[in-house]
PDB file of C-alpha atoms in Angstrom:
ATOM      1  CA  MET A   1       0.000   0.000   0.000  1.00  0.00           C
ATOM      2  CA  SER A   2       1.329   3.458  -0.872  1.00  0.00           C
ATOM      3  CA  VAL A   3       1.976   6.177   1.693  1.00  0.00           C
ATOM      4  CA  SER A   4      -0.841   8.319   0.332  1.00  0.00           C
ATOM      5  CA  ALA A   5      -3.244   5.408   0.568  1.00  0.00           C
ATOM      6  CA  SER A   6      -2.178   4.762   4.159  1.00  0.00           C
ATOM      7  CA  VAL A   7      -2.817   8.374   5.055  1.00  0.00           C
ATOM      8  CA  SER A   8      -6.202   8.309   3.384  1.00  0.00           C
ATOM      9  CA  THR A   9      -7.176   5.120   5.203  1.00  0.00           C
ATOM     10  CA  ALA A  10      -6.095   6.461   8.593  1.00  0.00           C
ATOM     11  CA  THR A  11      -7.990   9.683   8.010  1.00  0.00           C
ATOM     12  CA  ALA A  12     -11.120   7.857   6.918  1.00  0.00           C
ATOM     13  CA  GLN A  13     -11.015   5.741  10.096  1.00  0.00           C
ATOM     14  CA  GLY A  14     -10.897   8.832  12.272  1.00  0.00           C
ATOM     15  CA  GLY A  15      -7.202   8.787  13.192  1.00  0.00           C
ATOM     16  CA  SER A  16      -4.603  11.519  12.929  1.00  0.00           C
ATOM     17  CA  THR A  17      -2.365  12.071   9.954  1.00  0.00           C
ATOM     18  CA  PRO A  18       1.354  11.225  10.274  1.00  0.00           C
ATOM     19  CA  GLY A  19       2.071  14.891  10.876  1.00  0.00           C
ATOM     20  CA  GLY A  20      -0.064  14.779  14.038  1.00  0.00           C
ATOM     21  CA  SER A  21      -2.819  17.116  12.815  1.00  0.00           C
ATOM     22  CA  ALA A  22      -6.282  16.376  14.164  1.00  0.00           C
ATOM     23  CA  THR A  23      -8.997  15.064  11.883  1.00  0.00           C
ATOM     24  CA  PRO A  24     -12.497  16.553  11.772  1.00  0.00           C
ATOM     25  CA  ARG A  25     -13.685  13.647  13.928  1.00  0.00           C
ATOM     26  CA  ASP A  26     -11.020  14.426  16.545  1.00  0.00           C
ATOM     27  CA  SER A  27     -12.017  18.088  16.562  1.00  0.00           C
ATOM     28  CA  ALA A  28     -15.691  17.218  16.916  1.00  0.00           C
ATOM     29  CA  LYS A  29     -14.936  14.861  19.802  1.00  0.00           C
ATOM     30  CA  ALA A  30     -12.830  17.505  21.561  1.00  0.00           C
ATOM     31  CA  ALA A  31     -15.563  20.106  21.096  1.00  0.00           C
ATOM     32  CA  LYS A  32     -18.145  17.694  22.505  1.00  0.00           C
ATOM     33  CA  THR A  33     -15.940  16.970  25.539  1.00  0.00           C
ATOM     34  CA  THR A  34     -15.398  20.678  26.175  1.00  0.00           C
ATOM     35  CA  LYS A  35     -19.119  21.371  25.880  1.00  0.00           C
ATOM     36  CA  ALA A  36     -19.922  18.591  28.352  1.00  0.00           C
ATOM     37  CA  ALA A  37     -17.322  19.874  30.831  1.00  0.00           C
ATOM     38  CA  THR A  38     -18.742  23.391  30.519  1.00  0.00           C
ATOM     39  CA  GLY A  39     -22.228  22.110  31.280  1.00  0.00           C
ATOM     40  CA  ILE A  40     -21.005  20.208  34.352  1.00  0.00           C
ATOM     41  CA  ALA A  41     -19.117  23.281  35.574  1.00  0.00           C
ATOM     42  CA  ALA A  42     -22.166  25.495  35.066  1.00  0.00           C
ATOM     43  CA  LEU A  43     -24.348  23.155  37.122  1.00  0.00           C
ATOM     44  CA  ALA A  44     -21.687  22.821  39.837  1.00  0.00           C
ATOM     45  CA  ALA A  45     -21.445  26.630  40.040  1.00  0.00           C
ATOM     46  CA  ILE A  46     -25.118  26.722  41.083  1.00  0.00           C
ATOM     47  CA  GLY A  47     -23.942  25.458  44.478  1.00  0.00           C
ATOM     48  CA  PRO A  48     -21.699  28.373  45.492  1.00  0.00           C
ATOM     49  CA  ALA A  49     -24.010  30.759  43.637  1.00  0.00           C
ATOM     50  CA  THR A  50     -26.907  29.787  45.922  1.00  0.00           C
ATOM     51  CA  TRP A  51     -24.590  30.003  48.945  1.00  0.00           C
ATOM     52  CA  GLY A  52     -24.041  33.612  47.917  1.00  0.00           C
ATOM     53  CA  THR A  53     -27.711  34.303  48.741  1.00  0.00           C
ATOM     54  CA  THR A  54     -27.319  32.964  52.304  1.00  0.00           C
ATOM     55  CA  TYR A  55     -26.494  36.375  53.790  1.00  0.00           C
ATOM     56  CA  VAL A  56     -29.564  38.062  52.316  1.00  0.00           C
ATOM     57  CA  THR A  57     -31.791  35.138  53.297  1.00  0.00           C
ATOM     58  CA  THR A  58     -30.421  35.102  56.840  1.00  0.00           C
ATOM     59  CA  THR A  59     -30.763  38.830  57.455  1.00  0.00           C
ATOM     60  CA  GLU A  60     -34.173  39.195  55.812  1.00  0.00           C
ATOM     61  CA  LEU A  61     -35.997  35.972  56.698  1.00  0.00           C
ATOM     62  CA  LEU A  62     -34.401  34.145  59.636  1.00  0.00           C
ATOM     63  CA  PRO A  63     -34.542  34.851  63.399  1.00  0.00           C
ATOM     64  CA  PRO A  64     -31.624  36.992  64.598  1.00  0.00           C
ATOM     65  CA  ASP A  65     -28.656  35.610  66.534  1.00  0.00           C
ATOM     66  CA  ARG A  66     -29.262  31.961  65.648  1.00  0.00           C
ATOM     67  CA  PRO A  67     -26.378  31.058  63.262  1.00  0.00           C
ATOM     68  CA  LEU A  68     -25.795  27.552  64.632  1.00  0.00           C
ATOM     69  CA  LEU A  69     -29.511  26.795  64.579  1.00  0.00           C
ATOM     70  CA  ALA A  70     -29.640  27.934  60.956  1.00  0.00           C
ATOM     71  CA  ALA A  71     -26.690  25.658  60.171  1.00  0.00           C
ATOM     72  CA  ALA A  72     -28.300  22.659  61.887  1.00  0.00           C
ATOM     73  CA  LEU A  73     -31.646  23.235  60.171  1.00  0.00           C
ATOM     74  CA  ARG A  74     -29.849  23.505  56.840  1.00  0.00           C
ATOM     75  CA  ALA A  75     -28.075  20.190  57.230  1.00  0.00           C
ATOM     76  CA  LEU A  76     -30.057  17.672  59.293  1.00  0.00           C
ATOM     77  CA  PRO A  77     -33.579  17.947  57.767  1.00  0.00           C
ATOM     78  CA  ALA A  78     -32.164  17.983  54.229  1.00  0.00           C
ATOM     79  CA  GLY A  79     -30.008  14.952  55.008  1.00  0.00           C
ATOM     80  CA  LEU A  80     -32.903  12.999  56.497  1.00  0.00           C
ATOM     81  CA  ILE A  81     -35.119  13.824  53.518  1.00  0.00           C
ATOM     82  CA  LEU A  82     -32.466  12.579  51.096  1.00  0.00           C
ATOM     83  CA  LEU A  83     -32.010   9.413  53.157  1.00  0.00           C
ATOM     84  CA  ALA A  84     -35.760   8.795  53.055  1.00  0.00           C
ATOM     85  CA  LEU A  85     -35.884   9.356  49.289  1.00  0.00           C
ATOM     86  CA  THR A  86     -32.863   7.215  48.407  1.00  0.00           C
ATOM     87  CA  ARG A  87     -33.302   4.524  51.098  1.00  0.00           C
ATOM     88  CA  ARG A  88     -29.616   3.797  51.062  1.00  0.00           C
ATOM     89  CA  LEU A  89     -27.185   3.655  53.990  1.00  0.00           C
ATOM     90  CA  PRO A  90     -23.382   3.531  53.872  1.00  0.00           C
ATOM     91  CA  ARG A  91     -21.572   0.210  53.913  1.00  0.00           C
ATOM     92  CA  GLY A  92     -18.114  -0.786  55.047  1.00  0.00           C
ATOM     93  CA  ASP A  93     -15.534   2.006  54.928  1.00  0.00           C
ATOM     94  CA  TRP A  94     -18.132   4.489  53.802  1.00  0.00           C
ATOM     95  CA  TRP A  95     -19.518   4.799  57.318  1.00  0.00           C
ATOM     96  CA  TRP A  96     -16.368   6.589  58.473  1.00  0.00           C
ATOM     97  CA  LYS A  97     -15.708   8.261  55.120  1.00  0.00           C
ATOM     98  CA  ALA A  98     -19.210   9.797  55.094  1.00  0.00           C
ATOM     99  CA  ALA A  99     -18.701  10.890  58.705  1.00  0.00           C
ATOM    100  CA  VAL A 100     -15.362  12.551  57.876  1.00  0.00           C
ATOM    101  CA  LEU A 101     -16.762  14.342  54.809  1.00  0.00           C
ATOM    102  CA  GLY A 102     -19.888  15.349  56.739  1.00  0.00           C
ATOM    103  CA  LEU A 103     -17.729  16.825  59.482  1.00  0.00           C
ATOM    104  CA  LEU A 104     -15.486  18.684  57.026  1.00  0.00           C
ATOM    105  CA  ASN A 105     -18.323  20.012  54.837  1.00  0.00           C
ATOM    106  CA  PHE A 106     -20.906  20.744  57.535  1.00  0.00           C
ATOM    107  CA  GLY A 107     -20.323  19.699  61.160  1.00  0.00           C
ATOM    108  CA  ALA A 108     -17.068  21.613  61.639  1.00  0.00           C
ATOM    109  CA  PHE A 109     -17.229  23.934  58.626  1.00  0.00           C
ATOM    110  CA  PHE A 110     -20.514  25.689  59.474  1.00  0.00           C
ATOM    111  CA  PRO A 111     -19.641  26.670  63.096  1.00  0.00           C
ATOM    112  CA  LEU A 112     -16.238  28.005  62.035  1.00  0.00           C
ATOM    113  CA  LEU A 113     -17.823  29.827  59.108  1.00  0.00           C
ATOM    114  CA  PHE A 114     -20.436  31.537  61.271  1.00  0.00           C
ATOM    115  CA  PHE A 115     -17.899  32.340  63.998  1.00  0.00           C
ATOM    116  CA  GLY A 116     -15.708  34.021  61.407  1.00  0.00           C
ATOM    117  CA  ALA A 117     -18.693  35.829  59.907  1.00  0.00           C
ATOM    118  CA  TYR A 118     -19.679  37.229  63.302  1.00  0.00           C
ATOM    119  CA  HIS A 119     -16.141  38.406  64.117  1.00  0.00           C
ATOM    120  CA  LEU A 120     -15.149  39.772  60.724  1.00  0.00           C
ATOM    121  CA  PRO A 121     -16.650  42.150  58.173  1.00  0.00           C
ATOM    122  CA  GLY A 122     -18.076  40.286  55.198  1.00  0.00           C
ATOM    123  CA  GLY A 123     -15.318  41.598  52.933  1.00  0.00           C
ATOM    124  CA  VAL A 124     -12.524  40.191  55.066  1.00  0.00           C
ATOM    125  CA  ALA A 125     -14.297  36.840  55.434  1.00  0.00           C
ATOM    126  CA  SER A 126     -14.893  36.524  51.685  1.00  0.00           C
ATOM    127  CA  THR A 127     -11.297  37.463  50.876  1.00  0.00           C
ATOM    128  CA  ILE A 128      -9.968  34.747  53.189  1.00  0.00           C
ATOM    129  CA  SER A 129     -12.320  32.153  51.688  1.00  0.00           C
ATOM    130  CA  ALA A 130     -11.059  33.078  48.214  1.00  0.00           C
ATOM    131  CA  VAL A 131      -7.760  31.305  48.919  1.00  0.00           C
ATOM    132  CA  MET A 132      -9.528  27.928  48.579  1.00  0.00           C
ATOM    133  CA  PRO A 133      -8.267  27.265  45.001  1.00  0.00           C
ATOM    134  CA  LEU A 134      -4.697  27.688  46.246  1.00  0.00           C
ATOM    135  CA  LEU A 135      -5.359  25.383  49.206  1.00  0.00           C
ATOM    136  CA  VAL A 136      -6.907  22.754  46.931  1.00  0.00           C
ATOM    137  CA  ALA A 137      -3.846  22.970  44.698  1.00  0.00           C
ATOM    138  CA  GLY A 138      -1.626  22.423  47.738  1.00  0.00           C
ATOM    139  CA  PHE A 139      -3.615  19.479  49.092  1.00  0.00           C
ATOM    140  CA  GLY A 140      -3.775  18.018  45.600  1.00  0.00           C
ATOM    141  CA  ILE A 141       0.000  17.605  45.540  1.00  0.00           C
ATOM    142  CA  GLY A 142      -0.026  15.282  48.537  1.00  0.00           C
ATOM    143  CA  VAL A 143      -3.405  13.558  48.228  1.00  0.00           C
ATOM    144  CA  LEU A 144      -4.033  13.383  44.484  1.00  0.00           C
ATOM    145  CA  LYS A 145      -0.386  13.478  43.344  1.00  0.00           C
ATOM    146  CA  VAL A 146      -1.273  16.322  40.963  1.00  0.00           C
ATOM    147  CA  ARG A 147       1.047  19.304  40.701  1.00  0.00           C
ATOM    148  CA  PRO A 148      -0.692  22.602  39.906  1.00  0.00           C
ATOM    149  CA  THR A 149       0.328  24.441  36.768  1.00  0.00           C
ATOM    150  CA  ARG A 150       1.664  27.983  36.855  1.00  0.00           C
ATOM    151  CA  ARG A 151      -1.541  29.068  35.148  1.00  0.00           C
ATOM    152  CA  THR A 152      -3.608  27.590  37.987  1.00  0.00           C
ATOM    153  CA  LEU A 153      -1.572  29.416  40.640  1.00  0.00           C
ATOM    154  CA  ILE A 154      -1.823  32.704  38.745  1.00  0.00           C
ATOM    155  CA  ALA A 155      -5.585  32.244  38.413  1.00  0.00           C
ATOM    156  CA  GLY A 156      -5.803  31.623  42.164  1.00  0.00           C
ATOM    157  CA  LEU A 157      -3.935  34.831  42.982  1.00  0.00           C
ATOM    158  CA  VAL A 158      -6.066  36.799  40.515  1.00  0.00           C
ATOM    159  CA  GLY A 159      -9.172  35.423  42.252  1.00  0.00           C
ATOM    160  CA  VAL A 160      -7.991  36.541  45.687  1.00  0.00           C
ATOM    161  CA  ILE A 161      -7.215  40.041  44.390  1.00  0.00           C
ATOM    162  CA  GLY A 162     -10.547  40.220  42.585  1.00  0.00           C
ATOM    163  CA  VAL A 163     -12.558  39.202  45.651  1.00  0.00           C
ATOM    164  CA  ALA A 164     -10.619  41.674  47.798  1.00  0.00           C
ATOM    165  CA  LEU A 165     -11.484  44.514  45.399  1.00  0.00           C
ATOM    166  CA  LEU A 166     -15.077  43.329  45.198  1.00  0.00           C
ATOM    167  CA  VAL A 167     -15.904  43.088  48.892  1.00  0.00           C
ATOM    168  CA  LEU A 168     -13.074  44.539  51.011  1.00  0.00           C
ATOM    169  CA  ARG A 169     -13.409  47.984  52.554  1.00  0.00           C
ATOM    170  CA  GLY A 170     -10.668  50.326  53.762  1.00  0.00           C
ATOM    171  CA  SER A 171     -12.263  50.537  57.224  1.00  0.00           C
ATOM    172  CA  ALA A 172     -12.487  46.760  57.629  1.00  0.00           C
ATOM    173  CA  ALA A 173     -11.486  45.641  61.112  1.00  0.00           C
ATOM    174  CA  VAL A 174      -9.164  42.692  61.658  1.00  0.00           C
ATOM    175  CA  ASP A 175      -9.897  40.153  64.406  1.00  0.00           C
ATOM    176  CA  ALA A 176      -7.306  37.422  64.980  1.00  0.00           C
ATOM    177  CA  ALA A 177      -9.830  34.853  66.223  1.00  0.00           C
ATOM    178  CA  GLY A 178     -12.166  35.536  63.307  1.00  0.00           C
ATOM    179  CA  ILE A 179      -9.349  35.264  60.761  1.00  0.00           C
ATOM    180  CA  THR A 180      -8.194  31.980  62.313  1.00  0.00           C
ATOM    181  CA  ALA A 181     -11.726  30.549  62.236  1.00  0.00           C
ATOM    182  CA  MET A 182     -12.349  31.623  58.649  1.00  0.00           C
ATOM    183  CA  LEU A 183      -9.024  30.270  57.449  1.00  0.00           C
ATOM    184  CA  ALA A 184      -9.707  26.988  59.260  1.00  0.00           C
ATOM    185  CA  ALA A 185     -13.160  26.740  57.663  1.00  0.00           C
ATOM    186  CA  THR A 186     -11.734  27.378  54.198  1.00  0.00           C
ATOM    187  CA  THR A 187      -9.007  24.795  54.806  1.00  0.00           C
ATOM    188  CA  LEU A 188     -11.564  22.183  55.861  1.00  0.00           C
ATOM    189  CA  MET A 189     -13.645  22.745  52.741  1.00  0.00           C
ATOM    190  CA  ALA A 190     -10.567  22.566  50.509  1.00  0.00           C
ATOM    191  CA  LEU A 191      -9.566  19.281  52.162  1.00  0.00           C
ATOM    192  CA  ALA A 192     -13.113  17.979  51.679  1.00  0.00           C
ATOM    193  CA  VAL A 193     -12.907  18.733  47.944  1.00  0.00           C
ATOM    194  CA  VAL A 194      -9.640  16.820  47.596  1.00  0.00           C
ATOM    195  CA  LEU A 195     -10.781  13.840  49.714  1.00  0.00           C
ATOM    196  CA  SER A 196     -14.071  13.653  47.797  1.00  0.00           C
ATOM    197  CA  LYS A 197     -12.082  13.508  44.588  1.00  0.00           C
ATOM    198  CA  ARG A 198      -9.760  10.840  46.036  1.00  0.00           C
ATOM    199  CA  TRP A 199     -12.489   8.591  47.464  1.00  0.00           C
ATOM    200  CA  GLY A 200     -15.006   9.031  44.667  1.00  0.00           C
ATOM    201  CA  ARG A 201     -18.447   7.460  45.116  1.00  0.00           C
ATOM    202  CA  PRO A 202     -19.406   3.872  46.040  1.00  0.00           C
ATOM    203  CA  GLU A 203     -20.514   1.806  43.076  1.00  0.00           C
ATOM    204  CA  GLY A 204     -24.279   1.821  42.631  1.00  0.00           C
ATOM    205  CA  VAL A 205     -24.811   4.735  45.054  1.00  0.00           C
ATOM    206  CA  SER A 206     -26.454   7.892  43.740  1.00  0.00           C
ATOM    207  CA  LEU A 207     -25.124  11.377  44.360  1.00  0.00           C
ATOM    208  CA  LEU A 208     -28.282  12.204  46.317  1.00  0.00           C
ATOM    209  CA  ALA A 209     -27.613   9.290  48.676  1.00  0.00           C
ATOM    210  CA  LEU A 210     -23.979  10.331  49.144  1.00  0.00           C
ATOM    211  CA  THR A 211     -25.089  13.902  49.811  1.00  0.00           C
ATOM    212  CA  GLY A 212     -27.674  12.675  52.299  1.00  0.00           C
ATOM    213  CA  TRP A 213     -25.057  10.696  54.236  1.00  0.00           C
ATOM    214  CA  GLN A 214     -22.832  13.734  54.644  1.00  0.00           C
ATOM    215  CA  LEU A 215     -25.646  16.137  55.514  1.00  0.00           C
ATOM    216  CA  THR A 216     -27.016  13.767  58.147  1.00  0.00           C
ATOM    217  CA  ALA A 217     -23.591  13.169  59.690  1.00  0.00           C
ATOM    218  CA  GLY A 218     -22.866  16.886  59.839  1.00  0.00           C
ATOM    219  CA  GLY A 219     -26.367  17.705  61.079  1.00  0.00           C
ATOM    220  CA  LEU A 220     -26.108  15.204  63.935  1.00  0.00           C
ATOM    221  CA  VAL A 221     -22.998  17.064  65.098  1.00  0.00           C
ATOM    222  CA  LEU A 222     -24.568  20.507  64.694  1.00  0.00           C
ATOM    223  CA  ALA A 223     -27.999  19.901  66.269  1.00  0.00           C
ATOM    224  CA  PRO A 224     -26.944  19.334  69.900  1.00  0.00           C
ATOM    225  CA  VAL A 225     -24.416  22.177  69.708  1.00  0.00           C
ATOM    226  CA  ALA A 226     -27.042  24.570  68.363  1.00  0.00           C
ATOM    227  CA  LEU A 227     -29.682  23.583  70.903  1.00  0.00           C
ATOM    228  CA  THR A 228     -27.211  23.870  73.786  1.00  0.00           C
ATOM    229  CA  ALA A 229     -25.566  27.130  72.738  1.00  0.00           C
ATOM    230  CA  GLU A 230     -28.546  28.999  71.272  1.00  0.00           C
ATOM    231  CA  GLY A 231     -31.783  27.136  71.892  1.00  0.00           C
ATOM    232  CA  LEU A 232     -34.972  27.615  69.901  1.00  0.00           C
ATOM    233  CA  PRO A 233     -36.567  31.030  69.316  1.00  0.00           C
ATOM    234  CA  ASP A 234     -39.814  31.831  71.123  1.00  0.00           C
ATOM    235  CA  HIS A 235     -41.787  31.487  67.916  1.00  0.00           C
ATOM    236  CA  PHE A 236     -41.382  30.896  64.186  1.00  0.00           C
ATOM    237  CA  THR A 237     -42.967  33.158  61.582  1.00  0.00           C
ATOM    238  CA  GLY A 238     -44.000  32.319  58.049  1.00  0.00           C
ATOM    239  CA  ALA A 239     -40.977  34.215  56.765  1.00  0.00           C
ATOM    240  CA  ASN A 240     -38.725  32.087  59.002  1.00  0.00           C
ATOM    241  CA  ALA A 241     -40.250  28.910  57.554  1.00  0.00           C
ATOM    242  CA  VAL A 242     -39.687  30.148  53.989  1.00  0.00           C
ATOM    243  CA  GLY A 243     -36.085  31.076  54.786  1.00  0.00           C
ATOM    244  CA  TYR A 244     -35.258  27.742  56.411  1.00  0.00           C
ATOM    245  CA  ALA A 245     -36.967  25.823  53.586  1.00  0.00           C
ATOM    246  CA  TYR A 246     -35.024  27.740  50.944  1.00  0.00           C
ATOM    247  CA  LEU A 247     -31.683  27.247  52.697  1.00  0.00           C
ATOM    248  CA  GLY A 248     -32.371  23.573  53.381  1.00  0.00           C
ATOM    249  CA  ILE A 249     -33.794  22.482  50.037  1.00  0.00           C
ATOM    250  CA  ILE A 250     -32.230  24.851  47.496  1.00  0.00           C
ATOM    251  CA  GLY A 251     -29.184  26.203  49.299  1.00  0.00           C
ATOM    252  CA  THR A 252     -28.099  22.874  50.796  1.00  0.00           C
ATOM    253  CA  ALA A 253     -29.622  19.653  49.414  1.00  0.00           C
ATOM    254  CA  LEU A 254     -29.713  20.714  45.750  1.00  0.00           C
ATOM    255  CA  ALA A 255     -26.649  22.974  45.910  1.00  0.00           C
ATOM    256  CA  TYR A 256     -24.382  20.381  47.512  1.00  0.00           C
ATOM    257  CA  ALA A 257     -25.599  17.571  45.254  1.00  0.00           C
ATOM    258  CA  LEU A 258     -24.590  19.652  42.217  1.00  0.00           C
ATOM    259  CA  TRP A 259     -21.339  20.666  43.929  1.00  0.00           C
ATOM    260  CA  PHE A 260     -20.432  17.037  44.673  1.00  0.00           C
ATOM    261  CA  ARG A 261     -21.317  16.107  41.078  1.00  0.00           C
ATOM    262  CA  GLY A 262     -18.825  18.715  39.879  1.00  0.00           C
ATOM    263  CA  ILE A 263     -16.146  17.360  42.223  1.00  0.00           C
ATOM    264  CA  GLU A 264     -16.746  13.866  40.853  1.00  0.00           C
ATOM    265  CA  ARG A 265     -16.547  14.786  37.162  1.00  0.00           C
ATOM    266  CA  LEU A 266     -14.125  17.718  37.024  1.00  0.00           C
ATOM    267  CA  PRO A 267     -10.542  18.240  38.223  1.00  0.00           C
ATOM    268  CA  ALA A 268     -10.418  19.362  41.847  1.00  0.00           C
ATOM    269  CA  SER A 269      -8.804  22.716  40.958  1.00  0.00           C
ATOM    270  CA  SER A 270     -11.507  23.498  38.400  1.00  0.00           C
ATOM    271  CA  VAL A 271     -14.239  22.971  40.995  1.00  0.00           C
ATOM    272  CA  SER A 272     -12.455  25.073  43.607  1.00  0.00           C
ATOM    273  CA  PHE A 273     -12.434  28.100  41.279  1.00  0.00           C
ATOM    274  CA  LEU A 274     -16.213  27.825  40.921  1.00  0.00           C
ATOM    275  CA  GLY A 275     -16.446  28.683  44.603  1.00  0.00           C
ATOM    276  CA  LEU A 276     -15.463  32.253  43.722  1.00  0.00           C
ATOM    277  CA  THR A 277     -18.978  32.755  42.347  1.00  0.00           C
ATOM    278  CA  ASN A 278     -20.133  32.913  45.990  1.00  0.00           C
ATOM    279  CA  PRO A 279     -18.945  36.478  46.781  1.00  0.00           C
ATOM    280  CA  VAL A 280     -19.984  37.604  43.299  1.00  0.00           C
ATOM    281  CA  VAL A 281     -23.586  36.482  43.835  1.00  0.00           C
ATOM    282  CA  ALA A 282     -23.554  37.843  47.395  1.00  0.00           C
ATOM    283  CA  THR A 283     -22.527  41.248  46.052  1.00  0.00           C
ATOM    284  CA  LEU A 284     -25.107  41.180  43.258  1.00  0.00           C
ATOM    285  CA  ALA A 285     -27.827  40.109  45.706  1.00  0.00           C
ATOM    286  CA  GLY A 286     -27.008  43.088  47.896  1.00  0.00           C
ATOM    287  CA  LEU A 287     -27.092  45.306  44.812  1.00  0.00           C
ATOM    288  CA  LEU A 288     -30.484  44.058  43.632  1.00  0.00           C
ATOM    289  CA  LEU A 289     -32.304  43.315  46.901  1.00  0.00           C
ATOM    290  CA  LEU A 290     -30.754  45.636  49.476  1.00  0.00           C
ATOM    291  CA  GLY A 291     -30.241  48.724  47.325  1.00  0.00           C
ATOM    292  CA  GLN A 292     -26.452  48.666  47.573  1.00  0.00           C
ATOM    293  CA  THR A 293     -24.238  50.222  44.894  1.00  0.00           C
ATOM    294  CA  LEU A 294     -20.996  49.207  43.175  1.00  0.00           C
ATOM    295  CA  THR A 295     -17.882  51.366  43.015  1.00  0.00           C
ATOM    296  CA  PRO A 296     -15.497  51.282  40.035  1.00  0.00           C
ATOM    297  CA  TRP A 297     -13.079  49.243  42.162  1.00  0.00           C
ATOM    298  CA  GLN A 298     -15.801  46.668  42.809  1.00  0.00           C
ATOM    299  CA  VAL A 299     -16.602  46.445  39.113  1.00  0.00           C
ATOM    300  CA  GLY A 300     -12.919  45.819  38.445  1.00  0.00           C
ATOM    301  CA  GLY A 301     -12.876  43.156  41.145  1.00  0.00           C
ATOM    302  CA  LEU A 302     -15.926  41.495  39.591  1.00  0.00           C
ATOM    303  CA  VAL A 303     -14.141  41.323  36.234  1.00  0.00           C
ATOM    304  CA  LEU A 304     -11.040  39.805  37.852  1.00  0.00           C
ATOM    305  CA  VAL A 305     -13.081  37.152  39.672  1.00  0.00           C
ATOM    306  CA  VAL A 306     -14.840  36.087  36.478  1.00  0.00           C
ATOM    307  CA  ALA A 307     -11.477  36.024  34.668  1.00  0.00           C
ATOM    308  CA  SER A 308     -10.028  33.882  37.465  1.00  0.00           C
ATOM    309  CA  VAL A 309     -12.852  31.342  37.235  1.00  0.00           C
ATOM    310  CA  LEU A 310     -12.506  31.079  33.446  1.00  0.00           C
ATOM    311  CA  LEU A 311      -8.711  30.911  33.649  1.00  0.00           C
ATOM    312  CA  GLY A 312      -8.930  28.142  36.237  1.00  0.00           C
ATOM    313  CA  GLN A 313     -11.260  26.082  34.045  1.00  0.00           C
ATOM    314  CA  ASN A 314      -9.163  26.544  30.898  1.00  0.00           C
ATOM    315  CA  SER A 315      -5.903  25.716  32.642  1.00  0.00           C
ATOM    316  CA  ARG A 316      -7.197  22.391  33.861  1.00  0.00           C
ATOM    317  CA  ARG A 317      -8.721  21.394  30.536  1.00  0.00           C
ATOM    318  CA  ARG A 318      -5.519  22.101  28.643  1.00  0.00           C
ATOM    319  CA  GLN A 319      -3.531  20.123  31.186  1.00  0.00           C
ATOM    320  CA  ARG A 320      -5.850  17.131  30.797  1.00  0.00           C
ATOM    321  CA  ARG A 321      -5.340  17.137  27.026  1.00  0.00           C
TER     322      ARG A 321
END
């Protein structure tokens, strides 16, 4: 067979030419893969986007001074509902794995998060949480044996700067205990992302069941702490019920199921950058619902955050190719 015939045959079968150029079939397959990854990332971003509405929901609909109660009512009822719907309990190692992930994502994360929120201005808290992509990159070296690219690290730094411009104020006070709590909460969530990627999901178990295990485990830790430290309010209003239902169903059960789906199907670093949509949505919610305004610096920060998220996604996709 002649060389030209060999090339023609390879091209017709969907392979690459000897020079290494991609065939139309290769290009179509790559485009399809990129489109699928974009769709998964968009759905996963719904999680942190809904978390960005937590502040508005809490201040406008929930009883005051009950952060731990709000955390417990976000986690435990949603977890029990998912357990009832899926009718699936952990087996073997997944009893302790679900407990560890539930503690990292909810049981320990929520109290530290609310402690930091109560001791720091929102801008400082959001800026600290923006280091999560860099923490995930660091944990990924040891746990996933994946070294971050220079592009990923640059995107992480751009994200921190963007969030700082978006939410930080010149008069922001600094509290050592609040900073420590917020950094610890962000570290726990970053570790949870990496461990979730490492452990994956048990065969035959749905994402809703896995989410339910973690929510229930975290909620069982939070409930007694909340009842002991804060207790129940004297009465619940209709607005309180709407707020708790929204946070539990939309902001927790649905949001975390989509978030865990993203962790399962995308590189850990890509998912961590999606978390930067949280302060963006929080800022936009304040703009639209609370009558707040944006300064030119905040607009610039918003642009940098979006650029960071896109840069983080692109860097991981190119590395995978």
